[in-house]
């Protein structure tokens, strides 16, 4: 085995074990998960109520189905959005942030592993952690609701399959964006403002606030190709049936392409900053 | 020096140290983005679906903005209570407050002041004025008083929410996530038109945490949507009452802290 | 009547801990196991106005708890406590306006603003009249050498500088009693000396009662004639420092590094001599032979490269005490 390949596998193994440790750490936050789930469920129920009111009583109530999204689909979307919204970076992993603000990045660099991938593994694990408790409780609640409020099954089985694949690429997308945010934060040590704005915009454009199909018509084209659609909207469209498995190729491809873009930009920003730190001594 | 003056001295101190912080214009931008992005979904829904009978986008946004502005006012002036559970209790800084011969409420309230939170108030007021104009608001003295009292009532109500959160924080940190239903969650409920709002939510947010009393009823009274006129004036007393309740919880919390240490 | 009177003070804490054993994590989700920790058991003492008392004991013995009760931020489970004829936790505002508390680890100054601003905010908090405040501040600034520090934000000060400002801040309102909780922790030797001198002077000049909890025996030696030793929540000793040392730690050690190994020989005053290569460890009784005399004797007879008089370890004293008392 060549040296590069063995070191890459070594890297991968190291990443996975960091990943495992971090998820195990997060496993204990059950109470926070339950409390968070309750808040989330309350939120979804209000959302569904609002959607129902619009779909049933609004002056132009056909506007929903005309946009390609029925009420039932919107309800399922709302539930799934509430669950997978948690995967999105809303804040920089506190461990990493601590290292950045305290200037301990220099110490991190003494480890044999490439800093980007090291932090990638940590961040990726942070993305998943809330899903365990809060996500599963919310999922169960969604399945148990009375019919008009319920999370219904996937449109087709292949649709479900594509949902899962798409969710995995969404996970990569979220993690790589989170890393980009970290890299930006490294370069802007004086405050959280810019990075917070970055994450907020990502959240809004992901469909977490409103399914992208219900956004104004003239934005639809833009909304589909922008990177954050891949966070949430694309996987959920597969589930709900508004995106056919046949179109799966380019949709998932888009997610992965944006992931790659984020990774490249993130890694470049980080490397440049880290070189600076090495020269100036943190 | 009396309490109010001291509070403003605290605020001045926070302002001075806050301005040194390089990122403050960005923080204002951040709040503006939050303020706009929160109701954006609702606005898009209205643009696609049109109004719901008599409930136009202006009506809903007005009620929403009243609640949000009240929240923003409380956030601006009582920010210390927002930070309290997570920072002060954990650091043991509360001991230091107990050692000063001043009201604890005042000290916590003045412990933080983030001027950029005013951006939320600014945005809210702009939205309120815009909606009032679109809804043919008659700017008589009484109507203006109703709106203003509504906002002040909102200030007290949300201040009460923060104080109650801090009081509960003396007992448990875990349970605090539930409180988010009443802070961030509460003004989301305004997105439901009143006629269609589930009754249980109506009761909860009228009689327990009077969010509707400081937003919907004043708006209705000032614009003649059908609720009795006197209900529009309930905002201030309801807010004060809720704040009293919260202060009671706070005091119980302080007593618990003094008997168990940090 | 004494300024501070404690009688039979007891305090028990409930500490929650994770359950252990089988199914611990599962049980932990539903049940919280608590155990009772008796922090204070029947503490009784009196302190008169103007005294400078040392309050020592190992970690976890109950020192901070007692100070918290005396300052009024903690309520005891049993017993009575009167400070300046008030019950501290009942009359918080009037009590607290007449005491000062210095925590070694935590600062009472505002982090991001100049020291001067902190001082003037304290003036408003404590309602100190203008002329009195100016005089007090100027006095303290002069004695503690703060003039160059006043315009600096607190976060930019070194630990020693910050401690001096802390002490000044705690005395601005001219309290009758000053509690100091580990004030010299982390300070360099020079700062420690300066601080001790200041406290001694303030106590002598203005008659401020001082209660000093500390781990550092040298603080006690320099400042206090009276010490109270607390261990396991009980007051083990309340009396003069010299008597304490004589009783429980009669032996001190001198360690000398020599230029070349020398075999042990008889040295007057030495109770025991250990040699290890070039190091001599000499045990002696300082009440019979003062430390400096021992050092002279050693220096006169041995090729000394370095010599250290080891400090009396408070933990050793406590350990000896515990052993004697069968704890």
GROMACS .gro file of N, CA, C and O in nm, chain A residues 31-36 38-39 42-43 46-47 49-51 53-55 57-67 149 190-194 196-197 200-201 204 209-210 212-217 219-220, chain B residues 21-24 26-27 29-31 33-34 37-42 44-54 174-181 184-186 188-189 191-193 196-198 201 204-205:
model
  400
   31UNK      N    1  -3.272   1.483   2.846
   31UNK     CA    2  -3.370   1.579   2.896
   31UNK      C    3  -3.377   1.700   2.803
   31UNK      O    4  -3.484   1.748   2.770
   32UNK      N    5  -3.260   1.744   2.761
   32UNK     CA    6  -3.259   1.857   2.669
   32UNK      C    7  -3.331   1.818   2.541
   32UNK      O    8  -3.402   1.897   2.481
   33UNK      N    9  -3.311   1.691   2.500
   33UNK     CA   10  -3.379   1.643   2.381
   33UNK      C   11  -3.529   1.644   2.396
   33UNK      O   12  -3.603   1.688   2.307
   34UNK      N   13  -3.575   1.599   2.511
   34UNK     CA   14  -3.720   1.596   2.534
   34UNK      C   15  -3.777   1.736   2.537
   34UNK      O   16  -3.878   1.766   2.473
   35UNK      N   17  -3.710   1.823   2.610
   35UNK     CA   18  -3.761   1.960   2.618
   35UNK      C   19  -3.760   2.026   2.481
   35UNK      O   20  -3.855   2.091   2.441
   36UNK      N   21  -3.648   2.005   2.409
   36UNK     CA   22  -3.640   2.063   2.274
   36UNK      C   23  -3.748   2.007   2.185
   36UNK      O   24  -3.808   2.079   2.105
   38UNK      N   25  -4.041   1.899   2.268
   38UNK     CA   26  -4.171   1.956   2.302
   38UNK      C   27  -4.187   2.094   2.237
   38UNK      O   28  -4.291   2.125   2.178
   39UNK      N   29  -4.082   2.175   2.248
   39UNK     CA   30  -4.088   2.306   2.184
   39UNK      C   31  -4.110   2.290   2.035
   39UNK      O   32  -4.194   2.357   1.976
   42UNK      N   33  -4.466   2.176   1.949
   42UNK     CA   34  -4.556   2.291   1.963
   42UNK      C   35  -4.547   2.379   1.839
   42UNK      O   36  -4.648   2.419   1.780
   43UNK      N   37  -4.428   2.403   1.798
   43UNK     CA   38  -4.402   2.487   1.681
   43UNK      C   39  -4.463   2.427   1.556
   43UNK      O   40  -4.533   2.496   1.481
   46UNK      N   41  -4.841   2.459   1.539
   46UNK     CA   42  -4.887   2.591   1.499
   46UNK      C   43  -4.869   2.610   1.349
   46UNK      O   44  -4.959   2.660   1.280
   47UNK      N   45  -4.754   2.567   1.298
   47UNK     CA   46  -4.730   2.575   1.153
   47UNK      C   47  -4.840   2.506   1.077
   47UNK      O   48  -4.896   2.560   0.981
   49UNK      N   49  -5.137   2.431   1.172
   49UNK     CA   50  -5.262   2.504   1.185
   49UNK      C   51  -5.267   2.620   1.086
   49UNK      O   52  -5.367   2.640   1.016
   50UNK      N   53  -5.155   2.692   1.078
   50UNK     CA   54  -5.151   2.806   0.985
   50UNK      C   55  -5.168   2.759   0.841
   50UNK      O   56  -5.246   2.815   0.764
   51UNK      N   57  -5.096   2.651   0.804
   51UNK     CA   58  -5.110   2.599   0.667
   51UNK      C   59  -5.254   2.559   0.640
   51UNK      O   60  -5.311   2.589   0.535
   53UNK      N   61  -5.524   2.661   0.775
   53UNK     CA   62  -5.611   2.778   0.760
   53UNK      C   63  -5.596   2.837   0.621
   53UNK      O   64  -5.696   2.868   0.554
   54UNK      N   65  -5.473   2.849   0.574
   54UNK     CA   66  -5.454   2.905   0.441
   54UNK      C   67  -5.511   2.815   0.332
   54UNK      O   68  -5.580   2.860   0.241
   55UNK      N   69  -5.483   2.687   0.344
   55UNK     CA   70  -5.529   2.596   0.240
   55UNK      C   71  -5.680   2.582   0.238
   55UNK      O   72  -5.739   2.549   0.136
   57UNK      N   73  -5.922   2.817   0.401
   57UNK     CA   74  -6.008   2.936   0.408
   57UNK      C   75  -5.960   3.055   0.327
   57UNK      O   76  -6.028   3.154   0.316
   58UNK      N   77  -5.839   3.045   0.272
   58UNK     CA   78  -5.785   3.164   0.207
   58UNK      C   79  -5.863   3.197   0.081
   58UNK      O   80  -5.927   3.111   0.020
   59UNK      N   81  -5.854   3.321   0.042
   59UNK     CA   82  -5.925   3.365  -0.079
   59UNK      C   83  -5.879   3.285  -0.201
   59UNK      O   84  -5.959   3.249  -0.286
   60UNK      N   85  -5.749   3.262  -0.210
   60UNK     CA   86  -5.696   3.189  -0.326
   60UNK      C   87  -5.646   3.055  -0.281
   60UNK      O   88  -5.529   3.022  -0.295
   61UNK      N   89  -5.737   2.975  -0.223
   61UNK     CA   90  -5.685   2.855  -0.158
   61UNK      C   91  -5.629   2.753  -0.254
   61UNK      O   92  -5.559   2.660  -0.212
   62UNK      N   93  -5.657   2.766  -0.383
   62UNK     CA   94  -5.600   2.668  -0.476
   62UNK      C   95  -5.453   2.697  -0.504
   62UNK      O   96  -5.386   2.618  -0.569
   63UNK      N   97  -5.407   2.809  -0.452
   63UNK     CA   98  -5.270   2.847  -0.484
   63UNK      C   99  -5.171   2.741  -0.439
   63UNK      O  100  -5.065   2.725  -0.499
   64UNK      N  101  -5.205   2.671  -0.332
   64UNK     CA  102  -5.114   2.570  -0.281
   64UNK      C  103  -5.096   2.456  -0.380
   64UNK      O  104  -4.986   2.433  -0.431
   65UNK      N  105  -5.207   2.387  -0.410
   65UNK     CA  106  -5.194   2.277  -0.507
   65UNK      C  107  -5.140   2.327  -0.641
   65UNK      O  108  -5.068   2.255  -0.709
   66UNK      N  109  -5.174   2.450  -0.677
   66UNK     CA  110  -5.122   2.503  -0.804
   66UNK      C  111  -4.971   2.512  -0.803
   66UNK      O  112  -4.905   2.494  -0.904
   67UNK      N  113  -4.916   2.538  -0.687
   67UNK     CA  114  -4.770   2.546  -0.678
   67UNK      C  115  -4.709   2.407  -0.671
   67UNK      O  116  -4.588   2.392  -0.669
  149UNK      N  117  -5.330   1.617   1.109
  149UNK     CA  118  -5.204   1.675   1.152
  149UNK      C  119  -5.088   1.580   1.134
  149UNK      O  120  -4.977   1.607   1.178
  190UNK      N  121  -1.291   3.868   1.588
  190UNK     CA  122  -1.350   3.968   1.677
  190UNK      C  123  -1.498   3.953   1.701
  190UNK      O  124  -1.555   4.028   1.776
  191UNK      N  125  -1.563   3.857   1.637
  191UNK     CA  126  -1.704   3.849   1.673
  191UNK      C  127  -1.780   3.742   1.600
  191UNK      O  128  -1.735   3.685   1.501
  192UNK      N  129  -1.898   3.717   1.649
  192UNK     CA  130  -1.981   3.611   1.594
  192UNK      C  131  -2.074   3.661   1.487
  192UNK      O  132  -2.136   3.582   1.419
  193UNK      N  133  -2.088   3.792   1.473
  193UNK     CA  134  -2.188   3.850   1.385
  193UNK      C  135  -2.189   3.791   1.245
  193UNK      O  136  -2.289   3.734   1.202
  194UNK      N  137  -2.080   3.802   1.172
  194UNK     CA  138  -2.080   3.756   1.033
  194UNK      C  139  -2.114   3.608   1.020
  194UNK      O  140  -2.192   3.570   0.934
  196UNK      N  141  -2.283   3.423   1.225
  196UNK     CA  142  -2.422   3.400   1.260
  196UNK      C  143  -2.512   3.434   1.142
  196UNK      O  144  -2.607   3.363   1.113
  197UNK      N  145  -2.480   3.545   1.077
  197UNK     CA  146  -2.558   3.585   0.960
  197UNK      C  147  -2.549   3.477   0.851
  197UNK      O  148  -2.649   3.439   0.789
  200UNK      N  149  -2.771   3.193   0.949
  200UNK     CA  150  -2.911   3.231   0.945
  200UNK      C  151  -2.964   3.226   0.802
  200UNK      O  152  -3.071   3.172   0.774
  201UNK      N  153  -2.885   3.285   0.712
  201UNK     CA  154  -2.927   3.287   0.572
  201UNK      C  155  -2.943   3.145   0.519
  201UNK      O  156  -3.038   3.113   0.449
  204UNK      N  157  -3.271   3.007   0.645
  204UNK     CA  158  -3.390   3.061   0.580
  204UNK      C  159  -3.407   3.002   0.441
  204UNK      O  160  -3.517   2.960   0.402
  209UNK      N  161  -3.815   2.752   0.710
  209UNK     CA  162  -3.917   2.847   0.754
  209UNK      C  163  -4.045   2.829   0.674
  209UNK      O  164  -4.154   2.857   0.721
  210UNK      N  165  -4.031   2.791   0.549
  210UNK     CA  166  -4.146   2.772   0.460
  210UNK      C  167  -4.099   2.687   0.344
  210UNK      O  168  -3.992   2.713   0.289
  212UNK      N  169  -3.993   2.565   0.007
  212UNK     CA  170  -3.948   2.654  -0.099
  212UNK      C  171  -4.050   2.667  -0.212
  212UNK      O  172  -4.057   2.769  -0.280
  213UNK      N  173  -4.132   2.563  -0.230
  213UNK     CA  174  -4.230   2.571  -0.338
  213UNK      C  175  -4.335   2.677  -0.313
  213UNK      O  176  -4.401   2.722  -0.406
  214UNK      N  177  -4.354   2.714  -0.188
  214UNK     CA  178  -4.456   2.813  -0.156
  214UNK      C  179  -4.401   2.955  -0.160
  214UNK      O  180  -4.473   3.051  -0.137
  215UNK      N  181  -4.272   2.966  -0.184
  215UNK     CA  182  -4.216   3.099  -0.198
  215UNK      C  183  -4.267   3.160  -0.328
  215UNK      O  184  -4.317   3.091  -0.415
  216UNK      N  185  -4.254   3.292  -0.343
  216UNK     CA  186  -4.306   3.357  -0.463
  216UNK      C  187  -4.254   3.290  -0.592
  216UNK      O  188  -4.140   3.244  -0.597
  217UNK      N  189  -4.339   3.291  -0.691
  217UNK     CA  190  -4.308   3.219  -0.814
  217UNK      C  191  -4.179   3.265  -0.879
  217UNK      O  192  -4.102   3.182  -0.928
  219UNK      N  193  -3.915   3.353  -0.767
  219UNK     CA  194  -3.790   3.312  -0.704
  219UNK      C  195  -3.759   3.165  -0.725
  219UNK      O  196  -3.651   3.118  -0.692
  220UNK      N  197  -3.857   3.090  -0.780
  220UNK     CA  198  -3.843   2.945  -0.779
  220UNK      C  199  -3.715   2.896  -0.844
  220UNK      O  200  -3.650   2.803  -0.796
  303UNK      N  201  -1.630   4.713   2.138
  303UNK     CA  202  -1.635   4.585   2.070
  303UNK      C  203  -1.655   4.609   1.921
  303UNK      O  204  -1.750   4.673   1.881
  304UNK      N  205  -1.564   4.557   1.842
  304UNK     CA  206  -1.557   4.596   1.701
  304UNK      C  207  -1.681   4.559   1.622
  304UNK      O  208  -1.714   4.622   1.525
  305UNK      N  209  -1.745   4.453   1.660
  305UNK     CA  210  -1.846   4.401   1.569
  305UNK      C  211  -1.984   4.461   1.582
  305UNK      O  212  -2.078   4.410   1.523
  306UNK      N  213  -2.002   4.570   1.653
  306UNK     CA  214  -2.139   4.607   1.684
  306UNK      C  215  -2.224   4.649   1.566
  306UNK      O  216  -2.344   4.621   1.566
  308UNK      N  217  -2.229   4.506   1.283
  308UNK     CA  218  -2.272   4.378   1.227
  308UNK      C  219  -2.383   4.318   1.313
  308UNK      O  220  -2.475   4.255   1.262
  309UNK      N  221  -2.373   4.339   1.445
  309UNK     CA  222  -2.476   4.285   1.531
  309UNK      C  223  -2.611   4.346   1.498
  309UNK      O  224  -2.713   4.280   1.499
  311UNK      N  225  -2.699   4.456   1.206
  311UNK     CA  226  -2.739   4.392   1.080
  311UNK      C  227  -2.798   4.254   1.109
  311UNK      O  228  -2.900   4.215   1.052
  312UNK      N  229  -2.733   4.183   1.199
  312UNK     CA  230  -2.779   4.049   1.233
  312UNK      C  231  -2.921   4.053   1.287
  312UNK      O  232  -3.007   3.975   1.245
  313UNK      N  233  -2.948   4.145   1.378
  313UNK     CA  234  -3.082   4.153   1.434
  313UNK      C  235  -3.182   4.190   1.326
  313UNK      O  236  -3.293   4.136   1.321
  315UNK      N  237  -3.168   4.117   1.013
  315UNK     CA  238  -3.195   3.998   0.932
  315UNK      C  239  -3.289   3.904   1.006
  315UNK      O  240  -3.383   3.847   0.947
  316UNK      N  241  -3.267   3.887   1.135
  316UNK     CA  242  -3.357   3.802   1.212
  316UNK      C  243  -3.498   3.857   1.209
  316UNK      O  244  -3.595   3.786   1.187
  319UNK      N  245  -3.644   3.793   0.863
  319UNK     CA  246  -3.660   3.654   0.822
  319UNK      C  247  -3.766   3.581   0.903
  319UNK      O  248  -3.821   3.482   0.859
  320UNK      N  249  -3.796   3.630   1.021
  320UNK     CA  250  -3.892   3.558   1.103
  320UNK      C  251  -4.030   3.555   1.040
  320UNK      O  252  -4.089   3.449   1.026
  321UNK      N  253  -4.088   3.671   1.004
  321UNK     CA  254  -4.221   3.665   0.948
  321UNK      C  255  -4.225   3.644   0.797
  321UNK      O  256  -4.332   3.647   0.737
  322UNK      N  257  -4.108   3.622   0.735
  322UNK     CA  258  -4.105   3.620   0.589
  322UNK      C  259  -4.192   3.507   0.533
  322UNK      O  260  -4.259   3.522   0.431
  323UNK      N  261  -4.190   3.393   0.605
  323UNK     CA  262  -4.272   3.281   0.558
  323UNK      C  263  -4.418   3.320   0.552
  323UNK      O  264  -4.489   3.293   0.455
  324UNK      N  265  -4.462   3.389   0.656
  324UNK     CA  266  -4.602   3.429   0.662
  324UNK      C  267  -4.636   3.526   0.548
  324UNK      O  268  -4.739   3.514   0.482
  326UNK      N  269  -4.491   3.552   0.261
  326UNK     CA  270  -4.496   3.478   0.134
  326UNK      C  271  -4.626   3.402   0.121
  326UNK      O  272  -4.686   3.394   0.014
  327UNK      N  273  -4.671   3.342   0.232
  327UNK     CA  274  -4.798   3.269   0.227
  327UNK      C  275  -4.911   3.363   0.188
  327UNK      O  276  -4.995   3.328   0.105
  328UNK      N  277  -4.913   3.479   0.245
  328UNK     CA  278  -5.018   3.574   0.210
  328UNK      C  279  -5.007   3.615   0.063
  328UNK      O  280  -5.108   3.633  -0.006
  329UNK      N  281  -4.886   3.629   0.017
  329UNK     CA  282  -4.873   3.676  -0.121
  329UNK      C  283  -4.921   3.569  -0.218
  329UNK      O  284  -4.975   3.599  -0.323
  330UNK      N  285  -4.904   3.443  -0.182
  330UNK     CA  286  -4.949   3.336  -0.269
  330UNK      C  287  -5.097   3.307  -0.252
  330UNK      O  288  -5.169   3.287  -0.349
  331UNK      N  289  -5.145   3.304  -0.128
  331UNK     CA  290  -5.281   3.260  -0.102
  331UNK      C  291  -5.382   3.375  -0.089
  331UNK      O  292  -5.501   3.351  -0.077
  332UNK      N  293  -5.335   3.494  -0.085
  332UNK     CA  294  -5.428   3.604  -0.064
  332UNK      C  295  -5.474   3.608   0.080
  332UNK      O  296  -5.425   3.535   0.165
  333UNK      N  297  -5.571   3.693   0.109
  333UNK     CA  298  -5.617   3.707   0.247
  333UNK      C  299  -5.709   3.594   0.287
  333UNK      O  300  -5.758   3.519   0.204
  334UNK      N  301  -5.733   3.585   0.417
  334UNK     CA  302  -5.825   3.485   0.469
  334UNK      C  303  -5.948   3.559   0.518
  334UNK      O  304  -5.958   3.597   0.634
  335UNK      N  305  -6.039   3.583   0.426
  335UNK     CA  306  -6.157   3.660   0.465
  335UNK      C  307  -6.114   3.800   0.503
  335UNK      O  308  -6.044   3.870   0.432
  336UNK      N  309  -6.154   3.842   0.624
  336UNK     CA  310  -6.121   3.977   0.668
  336UNK      C  311  -5.976   3.987   0.714
  336UNK      O  312  -5.924   4.095   0.735
  456UNK      N  313  -3.226   2.239   3.318
  456UNK     CA  314  -3.280   2.153   3.212
  456UNK      C  315  -3.418   2.198   3.170
  456UNK      O  316  -3.452   2.201   3.053
  457UNK      N  317  -3.500   2.230   3.269
  457UNK     CA  318  -3.639   2.260   3.236
  457UNK      C  319  -3.656   2.387   3.157
  457UNK      O  320  -3.764   2.417   3.108
  458UNK      N  321  -3.549   2.463   3.140
  458UNK     CA  322  -3.564   2.595   3.080
  458UNK      C  323  -3.601   2.591   2.934
  458UNK      O  324  -3.657   2.686   2.881
  459UNK      N  325  -3.570   2.482   2.867
  459UNK     CA  326  -3.604   2.478   2.725
  459UNK      C  327  -3.753   2.490   2.705
  459UNK      O  328  -3.799   2.541   2.603
  460UNK      N  329  -3.831   2.444   2.801
  460UNK     CA  330  -3.976   2.457   2.790
  460UNK      C  331  -4.016   2.602   2.783
  460UNK      O  332  -4.116   2.640   2.723
  461UNK      N  333  -3.939   2.684   2.846
  461UNK     CA  334  -3.972   2.826   2.853
  461UNK      C  335  -3.970   2.889   2.714
  461UNK      O  336  -4.041   2.986   2.690
  462UNK      N  337  -3.895   2.831   2.625
  462UNK     CA  338  -3.888   2.890   2.492
  462UNK      C  339  -4.024   2.897   2.426
  462UNK      O  340  -4.046   2.980   2.340
  463UNK      N  341  -4.111   2.810   2.468
  463UNK     CA  342  -4.246   2.819   2.415
  463UNK      C  343  -4.305   2.955   2.448
  463UNK      O  344  -4.378   3.014   2.369
  466UNK      N  345  -3.977   3.277   2.261
  466UNK     CA  346  -3.982   3.283   2.115
  466UNK      C  347  -4.110   3.224   2.059
  466UNK      O  348  -4.160   3.268   1.958
  467UNK      N  349  -4.162   3.125   2.124
  467UNK     CA  350  -4.282   3.062   2.072
  467UNK      C  351  -4.404   3.150   2.081
  467UNK      O  352  -4.490   3.145   1.996
  468UNK      N  353  -4.409   3.234   2.182
  468UNK     CA  354  -4.534   3.304   2.208
  468UNK      C  355  -4.575   3.394   2.093
  468UNK      O  356  -4.691   3.393   2.052
  470UNK      N  357  -4.505   3.366   1.794
  470UNK     CA  358  -4.536   3.290   1.673
  470UNK      C  359  -4.682   3.255   1.666
  470UNK      O  360  -4.739   3.238   1.558
  471UNK      N  361  -4.744   3.245   1.782
  471UNK     CA  362  -4.884   3.209   1.786
  471UNK      C  363  -4.970   3.316   1.718
  471UNK      O  364  -5.078   3.287   1.667
  473UNK      N  365  -4.945   3.430   1.445
  473UNK     CA  366  -4.961   3.406   1.303
  473UNK      C  367  -5.096   3.343   1.270
  473UNK      O  368  -5.140   3.344   1.157
  474UNK      N  369  -5.158   3.284   1.373
  474UNK     CA  370  -5.292   3.229   1.351
  474UNK      C  371  -5.394   3.341   1.363
  474UNK      O  372  -5.399   3.406   1.466
  475UNK      N  373  -5.479   3.357   1.263
  475UNK     CA  374  -5.587   3.452   1.280
  475UNK      C  375  -5.673   3.411   1.399
  475UNK      O  376  -5.702   3.294   1.417
  478UNK      N  377  -5.953   3.151   1.402
  478UNK     CA  378  -5.922   3.011   1.377
  478UNK      C  379  -5.824   2.953   1.479
  478UNK      O  380  -5.787   2.837   1.472
  479UNK      N  381  -5.788   3.036   1.574
  479UNK     CA  382  -5.688   2.988   1.670
  479UNK      C  383  -5.750   2.886   1.764
  479UNK      O  384  -5.858   2.908   1.817
  480UNK      N  385  -5.683   2.775   1.786
  480UNK     CA  386  -5.736   2.675   1.880
  480UNK      C  387  -5.764   2.739   2.015
  480UNK      O  388  -5.687   2.820   2.064
  483UNK      N  389  -5.508   2.757   2.299
  483UNK     CA  390  -5.400   2.855   2.286
  483UNK      C  391  -5.450   2.994   2.323
  483UNK      O  392  -5.381   3.071   2.390
  486UNK      N  393  -5.459   3.014   2.700
  486UNK     CA  394  -5.326   3.016   2.759
  486UNK      C  395  -5.262   3.153   2.744
  486UNK      O  396  -5.203   3.208   2.837
  487UNK      N  397  -5.277   3.208   2.622
  487UNK     CA  398  -5.208   3.334   2.598
  487UNK      C  399  -5.292   3.456   2.630
  487UNK      O  400  -5.254   3.568   2.600
   0.00000   0.00000   0.00000
